[in-house]
Each structure stands twice: as structure tokens, then as C-alpha cells.
Tab-separated table of C-alpha atoms in Angstrom:
chain	number	residue	atom	x	y	z
A	81	MET	CA	70.984	-65.304	158.777
A	82	ILE	CA	73.808	-64.633	156.322
A	83	PHE	CA	71.337	-62.801	154.070
A	84	LEU	CA	69.995	-60.729	156.992
A	85	THR	CA	73.502	-59.792	158.141
A	86	SER	CA	74.399	-58.808	154.607
A	87	LEU	CA	71.231	-56.716	154.307
A	88	ILE	CA	71.900	-54.904	157.591
A	89	GLY	CA	75.479	-54.228	156.503
A	90	SER	CA	74.276	-52.897	153.178
A	91	HIS	CA	71.783	-50.550	154.878
A	92	HIS	CA	74.484	-49.340	157.264
A	93	ALA	CA	76.859	-48.669	154.380
A	94	GLN	CA	74.145	-46.729	152.536
A	95	ALA	CA	73.301	-44.744	155.661
A	96	GLN	CA	76.985	-43.939	156.156
A	97	ASN	CA	77.340	-42.835	152.542
A	98	ASP	CA	74.242	-40.619	152.810
A	99	ALA	CA	75.514	-39.070	156.054
A	100	CYS	CA	79.002	-38.446	154.687
A	101	HIS	CA	77.819	-37.235	151.273
A	102	PRO	CA	74.438	-35.539	151.784
A	103	ALA	CA	72.617	-34.561	148.616
A	104	TRP	CA	73.063	-30.928	147.626
A	105	PRO	CA	71.103	-30.437	144.393
A	106	ALA	CA	72.254	-26.824	143.989
A	107	TRP	CA	75.913	-27.898	143.949
A	108	SER	CA	75.172	-30.754	141.542
A	109	ASN	CA	73.439	-28.323	139.189
A	110	PHE	CA	76.296	-25.841	139.474
A	111	LYS	CA	78.820	-28.514	138.524
A	112	GLN	CA	76.760	-29.618	135.564
A	113	THR	CA	76.256	-26.053	134.298
A	114	PHE	CA	79.570	-24.343	134.962
A	115	ILE	CA	82.396	-26.837	135.588
A	116	THR	CA	84.153	-28.718	132.822
A	117	ALA	CA	85.328	-32.283	133.197
A	118	ASP	CA	88.906	-31.081	133.741
A	119	GLY	CA	87.920	-28.647	136.537
A	120	ARG	CA	87.494	-25.228	134.910
A	121	VAL	CA	84.639	-22.997	136.094
A	122	ILE	CA	83.221	-21.095	133.125
A	123	ASP	CA	81.181	-17.907	133.180
A	124	HIS	CA	79.092	-18.402	130.041
A	125	SER	CA	77.935	-14.779	129.902
A	126	GLY	CA	81.154	-13.460	128.357
A	127	SER	CA	82.288	-13.922	124.760
A	128	ILE	CA	85.745	-14.978	125.933
A	129	LYS	CA	84.162	-17.666	128.159
A	130	PRO	CA	86.299	-16.465	131.046
A	131	THR	CA	87.471	-18.301	134.088
A	132	VAL	CA	88.504	-16.163	137.037
A	133	SER	CA	90.425	-17.237	140.107
A	134	GLU	CA	87.464	-16.210	142.252
A	135	ALA	CA	85.298	-18.819	140.512
A	136	GLN	CA	87.853	-21.546	141.116
A	137	ALA	CA	88.181	-20.478	144.757
A	138	TYR	CA	84.448	-20.500	145.409
A	139	ALA	CA	83.967	-23.856	143.701
A	140	LEU	CA	86.717	-25.370	145.852
A	141	PHE	CA	84.876	-24.147	148.938
A	142	PHE	CA	81.547	-25.580	147.778
A	143	ALA	CA	83.195	-28.917	146.961
A	144	LEU	CA	84.522	-29.049	150.518
A	145	ILE	CA	81.105	-28.190	151.970
A	146	ALA	CA	79.651	-31.029	149.886
A	147	ASN	CA	82.457	-33.459	150.858
A	148	ASP	CA	83.092	-33.814	147.136
A	149	ARG	CA	86.747	-34.773	147.169
A	150	GLU	CA	86.840	-35.795	143.516
A	151	SER	CA	85.603	-32.399	142.311
A	152	PHE	CA	87.901	-30.632	144.771
A	153	ASP	CA	90.989	-32.377	143.406
A	154	THR	CA	89.948	-31.728	139.811
A	155	LEU	CA	89.324	-28.025	140.492
A	156	LEU	CA	92.606	-27.652	142.361
A	157	ARG	CA	94.566	-29.380	139.604
A	158	TRP	CA	93.145	-27.100	136.903
A	159	THR	CA	93.750	-24.015	139.038
A	160	GLU	CA	97.363	-24.890	139.703
A	161	ASN	CA	98.168	-25.965	136.152
A	162	ASN	CA	96.465	-23.091	134.354
A	163	LEU	CA	96.398	-20.104	136.709
A	164	ALA	CA	99.550	-20.738	138.777
A	165	TYR	CA	101.895	-21.850	135.989
A	166	GLY	CA	101.840	-25.407	137.334
A	167	ASP	CA	103.090	-24.501	140.817
A	168	LEU	CA	100.942	-23.017	143.602
A	169	THR	CA	103.958	-23.083	145.917
A	170	ALA	CA	105.706	-20.490	143.740
A	171	HIS	CA	102.974	-18.368	142.159
A	172	LEU	CA	99.785	-16.579	143.068
A	173	PRO	CA	97.030	-17.622	140.647
A	174	ALA	CA	96.413	-15.294	137.720
A	175	TRP	CA	92.942	-13.793	138.043
A	176	GLN	CA	91.659	-14.230	134.463
A	177	TRP	CA	91.951	-17.008	131.895
A	178	GLY	CA	90.009	-17.423	128.655
A	179	LYS	CA	89.938	-16.858	124.915
A	180	ARG	CA	92.541	-14.335	123.842
A	181	ALA	CA	92.325	-11.855	120.950
A	182	ASP	CA	94.328	-14.221	118.716
A	183	ASP	CA	91.846	-17.058	119.436
A	184	SER	CA	94.322	-18.929	121.641
A	185	TRP	CA	93.349	-19.929	125.182
A	186	GLY	CA	95.254	-19.102	128.314
A	187	ILE	CA	95.975	-16.402	130.892
A	188	ILE	CA	94.529	-13.047	129.840
A	189	ASP	CA	95.587	-11.050	132.905
A	190	LYS	CA	98.380	-12.385	135.131
A	191	ASN	CA	97.618	-10.035	138.032
A	192	ALA	CA	96.253	-11.925	141.033
A	193	ALA	CA	93.033	-11.271	142.974
A	194	SER	CA	93.587	-11.242	146.721
A	195	ASP	CA	90.058	-12.302	147.656
A	196	ALA	CA	90.364	-15.425	145.515
A	197	ASP	CA	93.783	-16.140	146.973
A	198	LEU	CA	92.414	-15.780	150.521
A	199	TRP	CA	89.555	-18.171	149.780
A	200	ILE	CA	91.848	-20.726	148.144
A	201	ALA	CA	94.334	-20.653	151.036
A	202	TYR	CA	91.506	-20.811	153.573
A	203	THR	CA	89.719	-23.690	151.872
A	204	LEU	CA	92.943	-25.642	151.432
A	205	GLY	CA	93.614	-25.274	155.151
A	206	LEU	CA	90.165	-26.547	156.088
A	207	ALA	CA	90.364	-29.362	153.546
A	208	GLY	CA	93.725	-30.466	154.869
A	209	ASP	CA	92.171	-30.836	158.300
A	210	ALA	CA	88.867	-32.364	157.151
A	211	TRP	CA	90.419	-34.917	154.805
A	212	ASN	CA	93.713	-35.404	156.635
A	213	GLU	CA	95.701	-34.320	153.600
A	214	LYS	CA	99.055	-32.767	154.479
A	215	ARG	CA	99.610	-31.420	150.969
A	216	TYR	CA	96.540	-29.191	151.228
A	217	THR	CA	97.710	-27.878	154.596
A	218	ALA	CA	101.168	-27.091	153.253
A	219	LEU	CA	99.763	-25.370	150.163
A	220	SER	CA	97.450	-23.330	152.373
A	221	LYS	CA	100.303	-22.065	154.525
A	222	LEU	CA	102.534	-21.223	151.579
A	223	LEU	CA	99.775	-19.407	149.699
A	224	ALA	CA	98.736	-17.505	152.831
A	225	GLN	CA	102.297	-16.272	153.328
A	226	ARG	CA	102.442	-15.212	149.709
A	227	VAL	CA	99.244	-13.188	150.218
A	228	LEU	CA	100.835	-11.431	153.184
A	229	ASN	CA	104.095	-10.790	151.346
A	230	GLU	CA	102.767	-9.802	147.911
A	231	GLU	CA	99.231	-8.468	148.330
A	232	THR	CA	99.483	-6.098	151.286
A	233	ALA	CA	100.711	-2.548	151.876
A	234	ASP	CA	101.407	-0.548	155.011
A	235	ILE	CA	99.145	2.430	154.388
A	236	PRO	CA	99.573	5.531	156.577
A	237	LYS	CA	96.695	5.943	159.082
A	238	LEU	CA	95.245	2.599	158.018
A	239	GLY	CA	98.070	0.190	158.782
A	240	LEU	CA	98.828	-3.076	157.060
A	241	THR	CA	96.081	-3.514	154.460
A	242	LEU	CA	95.047	-6.212	152.036
A	243	LEU	CA	95.182	-4.777	148.526
A	244	PRO	CA	92.863	-6.139	145.839
A	245	ALA	CA	95.886	-7.338	143.854
A	246	PRO	CA	99.686	-7.148	143.864
A	247	ALA	CA	99.694	-4.380	141.236
A	248	GLY	CA	97.495	-1.492	140.171
A	249	PHE	CA	95.827	-0.272	143.379
A	250	ALA	CA	98.379	2.189	144.754
A	251	LEU	CA	97.447	5.323	142.812
A	252	ALA	CA	99.585	8.192	141.580
A	253	ASP	CA	98.095	10.731	144.006
A	254	LYS	CA	99.258	8.629	146.965
A	255	SER	CA	95.814	7.192	147.534
A	256	TRP	CA	94.749	3.537	147.369
A	257	LYS	CA	91.794	1.862	145.679
A	258	LEU	CA	90.285	-0.749	147.998
A	259	ASN	CA	87.412	-3.214	148.036
A	260	ALA	CA	85.499	-4.136	151.206
A	261	SER	CA	84.005	-7.282	149.668
A	262	TYR	CA	87.518	-8.744	149.426
A	263	LEU	CA	87.703	-8.827	153.224
A	264	PRO	CA	85.566	-11.560	154.816
A	265	ILE	CA	86.242	-11.063	158.506
A	266	GLN	CA	85.730	-14.767	159.302
A	267	LEU	CA	88.526	-15.807	156.949
A	268	LEU	CA	90.956	-13.303	158.409
A	269	ARG	CA	89.882	-14.401	161.884
A	270	TRP	CA	90.746	-18.007	161.031
A	271	PHE	CA	94.143	-17.088	159.620
A	272	ASP	CA	94.885	-15.040	162.742
A	273	SER	CA	93.879	-17.975	164.932
A	274	SER	CA	95.628	-20.727	163.004
A	275	ASP	CA	98.701	-19.059	161.499
A	276	LYS	CA	99.885	-16.866	164.409
A	277	ASP	CA	101.628	-14.458	162.028
A	278	PRO	CA	100.999	-11.035	163.681
A	279	ARG	CA	100.210	-9.492	160.320
A	280	TRP	CA	96.800	-11.190	160.241
A	281	LYS	CA	95.720	-9.246	163.316
A	282	GLN	CA	96.815	-6.050	161.595
A	283	LEU	CA	94.794	-6.982	158.517
A	284	LEU	CA	91.755	-7.634	160.688
A	285	ALA	CA	91.999	-4.120	162.124
A	286	SER	CA	92.408	-2.379	158.766
A	287	SER	CA	89.728	-4.547	157.139
A	288	LEU	CA	87.127	-3.465	159.667
A	289	GLN	CA	88.055	0.165	158.990
A	290	ILE	CA	87.696	-0.385	155.233
A	291	ILE	CA	84.276	-2.031	155.534
A	292	LEU	CA	83.016	0.769	157.780
A	293	GLY	CA	84.647	3.459	155.648
A	294	SER	CA	83.090	1.972	152.506
A	295	SER	CA	79.626	2.260	154.047
A	296	PRO	CA	79.310	5.856	155.357
A	297	LYS	CA	75.495	5.768	155.140
A	298	GLY	CA	75.099	2.013	155.661
A	299	TYR	CA	75.338	1.094	151.960
A	300	ALA	CA	78.573	-0.619	150.959
A	301	ALA	CA	80.544	0.607	147.946
A	302	ASP	CA	81.949	-1.653	145.288
A	303	TRP	CA	85.216	0.302	145.362
A	304	ILE	CA	86.443	2.960	147.757
A	305	LEU	CA	89.403	5.329	147.709
A	306	PHE	CA	91.546	6.000	150.760
A	307	HIS	CA	93.982	8.861	151.187
A	308	PRO	CA	95.781	9.411	154.510
A	309	ASP	CA	94.822	13.117	154.482
A	310	THR	CA	91.180	12.882	153.413
A	311	GLY	CA	90.188	9.392	154.547
A	312	PHE	CA	87.642	7.366	152.584
A	313	THR	CA	85.876	8.810	149.519
A	314	PRO	CA	83.641	7.169	146.891
A	315	ASP	CA	85.430	6.150	143.696
A	316	ILE	CA	83.252	8.296	141.434
A	317	ASN	CA	85.664	8.003	138.487
A	318	GLY	CA	85.594	4.219	138.440
A	319	ALA	CA	83.274	2.111	136.312
A	320	GLU	CA	80.755	1.862	139.163
A	321	LYS	CA	80.756	5.668	139.756
A	322	GLY	CA	80.972	5.153	143.513
A	323	ASP	CA	77.882	2.943	143.654
A	324	GLY	CA	77.421	-0.301	145.526
A	325	GLY	CA	76.516	-3.246	143.333
A	326	TYR	CA	77.945	-6.597	142.311
A	327	ASN	CA	80.972	-6.439	144.597
A	328	ALA	CA	79.220	-4.815	147.542
A	329	ILE	CA	76.461	-7.413	147.820
A	330	ARG	CA	79.099	-9.742	149.284
A	331	VAL	CA	79.813	-7.325	152.150
A	332	TYR	CA	76.336	-8.008	153.554
A	333	LEU	CA	76.672	-11.727	152.815
A	334	TRP	CA	79.961	-12.128	154.710
A	335	ALA	CA	78.702	-10.007	157.621
A	336	GLY	CA	75.474	-11.969	157.891
A	337	MET	CA	77.286	-15.278	158.135
A	338	LEU	CA	79.614	-14.199	160.954
A	339	ASN	CA	79.380	-16.216	164.141
A	340	GLU	CA	77.229	-14.474	166.746
A	341	HIS	CA	80.255	-14.343	169.079
A	342	ASP	CA	82.565	-12.676	166.554
A	343	PRO	CA	83.735	-9.424	168.184
A	344	ASP	CA	83.069	-7.350	165.032
A	345	ARG	CA	79.634	-8.766	164.187
A	346	THR	CA	77.506	-6.332	166.168
A	347	THR	CA	79.321	-3.296	164.766
A	348	LEU	CA	79.015	-4.524	161.191
A	349	ILE	CA	75.350	-5.482	161.394
A	350	LYS	CA	74.485	-2.138	163.007
A	351	THR	CA	76.506	-0.129	160.483
A	352	LEU	CA	74.925	-1.906	157.522
A	353	SER	CA	71.385	-1.870	158.966
A	354	PRO	CA	70.136	0.799	156.496
A	355	MET	CA	70.361	-1.846	153.761
A	356	ALA	CA	67.988	-4.097	155.709
A	357	LYS	CA	65.520	-1.209	156.094
A	358	LEU	CA	65.811	-0.232	152.434
A	359	THR	CA	65.238	-3.817	151.299
A	360	GLU	CA	62.109	-4.039	153.429
A	361	MET	CA	60.790	-0.761	152.020
A	362	LYS	CA	61.496	-1.668	148.389
A	363	GLY	CA	60.777	-5.375	148.629
A	364	TYR	CA	64.044	-6.173	146.881
A	365	PRO	CA	67.763	-5.381	147.273
A	366	PRO	CA	69.160	-2.820	144.831
A	367	GLU	CA	71.321	-3.845	141.903
A	368	PHE	CA	73.136	-0.510	142.194
A	369	ILE	CA	72.785	2.104	144.924
A	370	ASN	CA	74.346	5.517	145.447
A	371	ILE	CA	76.184	4.945	148.713
A	372	MET	CA	75.787	8.558	149.837
A	373	SER	CA	72.171	9.347	148.914
A	374	GLY	CA	70.663	5.860	149.061
A	375	GLU	CA	69.201	6.329	145.565
A	376	VAL	CA	68.386	2.935	144.051
A	377	LYS	CA	69.269	2.639	140.358
A	378	SER	CA	67.543	-0.695	139.628
A	379	PRO	CA	66.252	-3.836	141.369
A	380	GLY	CA	68.768	-6.542	142.163
A	381	SER	CA	68.371	-10.090	140.898
A	382	SER	CA	67.019	-13.063	142.817
A	383	GLY	CA	70.660	-13.941	143.475
A	384	PHE	CA	70.980	-10.665	145.366
A	385	SER	CA	67.899	-11.631	147.375
A	386	ALA	CA	69.553	-14.930	148.279
A	387	ALA	CA	72.772	-13.162	149.253
A	388	LEU	CA	70.939	-10.947	151.742
A	389	ILE	CA	69.193	-13.778	153.596
A	390	PRO	CA	71.969	-14.383	156.178
A	391	PHE	CA	72.301	-10.617	156.725
A	392	LEU	CA	68.557	-10.107	157.160
A	393	GLN	CA	68.438	-13.049	159.540
A	394	ALA	CA	71.328	-11.636	161.580
A	395	SER	CA	69.644	-8.209	161.525
A	396	LYS	CA	66.413	-9.747	162.858
A	397	ALA	CA	64.662	-8.073	159.920
A	398	SER	CA	61.924	-10.697	159.802
A	399	LYS	CA	59.636	-8.916	157.338
A	400	ALA	CA	62.417	-8.246	154.833
A	401	LEU	CA	63.656	-11.825	155.281
A	402	GLN	CA	60.224	-13.235	154.476
A	403	GLN	CA	59.944	-10.925	151.441
A	404	GLN	CA	63.211	-12.190	149.981
A	405	GLU	CA	62.364	-15.831	150.653
A	406	LEU	CA	59.057	-15.302	148.816
A	407	ARG	CA	60.864	-13.519	145.994
A	408	LEU	CA	63.135	-16.527	145.543
A	409	GLU	CA	60.088	-18.779	145.320
A	410	ALA	CA	58.304	-16.469	142.873
A	411	GLN	CA	61.359	-15.733	140.710
A	412	ALA	CA	63.845	-18.587	140.652
A	413	ILE	CA	67.513	-17.828	140.066
A	414	LYS	CA	68.465	-18.425	136.429
A	415	THR	CA	70.336	-21.698	136.126
A	416	ASP	CA	72.975	-20.210	133.799
A	417	ALA	CA	73.615	-17.048	135.860
A	418	TYR	CA	77.061	-17.813	137.302
A	419	TYR	CA	77.311	-15.038	139.903
A	420	ASP	CA	73.740	-15.390	141.138
A	421	GLN	CA	74.272	-19.124	141.534
A	422	VAL	CA	77.458	-18.505	143.523
A	423	LEU	CA	75.693	-16.072	145.852
A	424	SER	CA	72.903	-18.592	146.320
A	425	LEU	CA	75.257	-21.481	147.107
A	426	PHE	CA	76.975	-19.437	149.781
A	427	ALA	CA	73.830	-17.990	151.332
A	428	LEU	CA	71.377	-20.855	151.042
A	429	GLY	CA	74.014	-23.441	151.872
A	430	TRP	CA	74.570	-21.546	155.106
A	431	HIS	CA	70.830	-21.022	155.651
A	432	GLU	CA	70.264	-24.782	155.211
A	433	LYS	CA	72.936	-25.344	157.892
A	434	ARG	CA	75.275	-27.200	155.567
A	435	TYR	CA	78.063	-25.169	157.168
A	436	ALA	CA	78.551	-22.437	159.753
A	437	PHE	CA	81.455	-20.253	160.797
A	438	SER	CA	82.819	-20.659	164.318
A	439	ALA	CA	83.824	-17.727	166.522
A	440	LYS	CA	87.389	-18.237	165.278
A	441	GLY	CA	86.268	-18.156	161.652
A	442	LYS	CA	86.466	-21.844	160.839
A	443	ALA	CA	83.803	-23.147	158.464
A	444	GLU	CA	82.370	-26.204	160.192
A	445	MET	CA	80.729	-28.621	157.772
A	446	ALA	CA	77.541	-30.439	158.684
A	447	TRP	CA	78.725	-33.630	156.965
A	448	GLN	CA	81.616	-33.936	159.409
A	449	LYS	CA	79.191	-34.261	162.315
A	450	THR	CA	76.647	-36.567	160.660
A	451	CYS	CA	79.333	-38.753	159.131
A	452	LYS	CA	81.033	-39.168	162.504
A	453	LYS	CA	77.761	-40.080	164.201
A	454	ILE	CA	76.806	-42.854	161.786
A	455	ARG	CA	80.191	-44.509	162.179
């Protein structure tokens, strides 16, 4: 009887552990390939072996989705100590860290990246709630306020707007350089719902305008220029020459993952629908596309195919969806391709129902429900 009771208890404990920490092979592989023991996410493709704040932010989110508290704490510690000068309550994280010209290691560019800062603040807020950790909640609120205070501008005819960084995006000709992929509506929705600072609602309004203005023909731009007199124009002098590519692919990803009851979802899916039609016609998403003519410069990677899955599902583009699922089976994402792996973790993690965004923008983790049930 004692043995039987012990065996039942052991099975229950194992079942509880499996429910609370479901296997996620893609996350395990990502950790093994890109994250050092001390919590630094490395993009191996560059000679300087860079770490960017975006990578740290995304990895924190994936750790939360996986209920991987140990990795979360390690990632957060490295981020604070190395990108935020040891104090996230006082500094926005620097956006780039790596091997400098003199062979030393450290911050290469101290400017911040607002999308990374949004994701870090958002994930900290969710983690504070999920793991009942007041420090995370406090850090989230402080970082969110710093985003509002240091990474926004009141732009004429656009209103309060999230800039890509604190410095460098207000141009000499009184125009602004903006990036629609930095503006996940669900994150801003959550901040508006949970923070109550009226500025979040203003950012929601301007962000929708930027996403729509960046996609005049339904193809999102990597970077867009806005001038109060002329409105939105492609950034043809930038490195991307006005095309949509590695930044823009996230515009479709964020839109596709919006809750079906989000008030902006229908508008976004309809506006971006030409990308669903183009993908079906070509059989692949473009790596780069002229946002005005729709000219495709080259095929996108399998990571781009993964990124479009939520969008194609939301668009009810069943043929294009099946094409991209088959493409992922036929051409697996390279294990050492950092950005493709990130896109895949977001998109396929969502597609596998490991998490979903509520109507108020909160990422609801599947492990929270299964873990609660088994208890």
C-alpha cells in the first residue's frame, strides 16, 4: 500500500511537471544554439557576434511562454547588467553590444530600440503576474514610463508617436523616420488596459496610422517617412530603398496574431490582404518587395513563411497557408539562422496554441491553464 501510494504520488508529480513545463523543442534548440550560459543571445552571422536588445526581449518572451523561469532570470540579469548599465530602473537598454573595433567587448551603440523596450516591459508585466513576482511588475511599470517619456514625440497631424529610438529619427527637414514593425497593436492595447496612462491610447491611434501609411498598396515598408505637409512617403534613400523586407515581415506577423475581437484587426487584415494574394501567387513570401509596385526582388526564407502563417490563417487564405506549411516541411529553417528562428518561435508557438493574445492584448500562456488543472 505504501509503495502504491508512493507510485501514485510520483505519477501525479510527473504529470504536474509535464503540465506546468510542456516540452517545446524549438525553444530548447534556440537556447542551445543562441544563448550563452550567462544569458546573452548571440547572432552568429555577424563578425562582431552582436547581441541586440531585441534578441534579449524576444528570448525573455519565449522563456515566459515556456514557463522557463531559470532562463528568464538569467536573460534578464544579463540584459540589465550589460545593456542597462546595471540598472533597468534608471536606463533604457542599449540596443547593440558586441566586439568593438579595439577587440574589447561591450556596448557598441548606446541608443535604445523602442520595440525591444516595449517587449521587455510587456513581458516583465506578464511575468510578474504569472509568477507572482513584484519586482518584475515594478520593473515593467518603470520601463514603460521611460518608453513614454524618452521614446515618443508629438508629431503634427499624427499625434503622440512611438519613435524607433530616443535619438536619430527626427530629421532635419522636419520629417520623421518611423517603423511600423515596432508597433505591435496587442502590446499597446495591453499597456492601455493595464497602465491607464492616457498616452497609450494616443500611441494606439498613431500606430494604426503608421501601419496603414506604411502599406499604401498592402505591402508594408521596412521604414517610412512622415512629414506633416506631405504625409507618408517611402524612405527611398535608406538602406532598404523603400522596400519591405526583414522589418516589415513582422507587421504581418503581429497583425495575424491579434485577437479576433481586437477593434483594429479587421482593418489591418484587409489593408494587408495583397500580401496574402501575392504569397499565394508566388508560392512564397518575398524577401524584399517594392511597396508601391509590388515587384518582388527575391524569395523570402522559410522563416518568412513561418512568420506569415498567423496572418494567412487570419486572412482565411487557406491555399497560401497550406503552401507555406508545405514549404516549411520541404525546406526546414536553418538551425543557426537567428532571425528566422525568432520568427518561427513567435508564429509556430502561436499556431501550436502555446499562447494567444486576448482582446486586451494580454498573452495568455497555455501552461497556466494546464498547470492549474492538474493541481
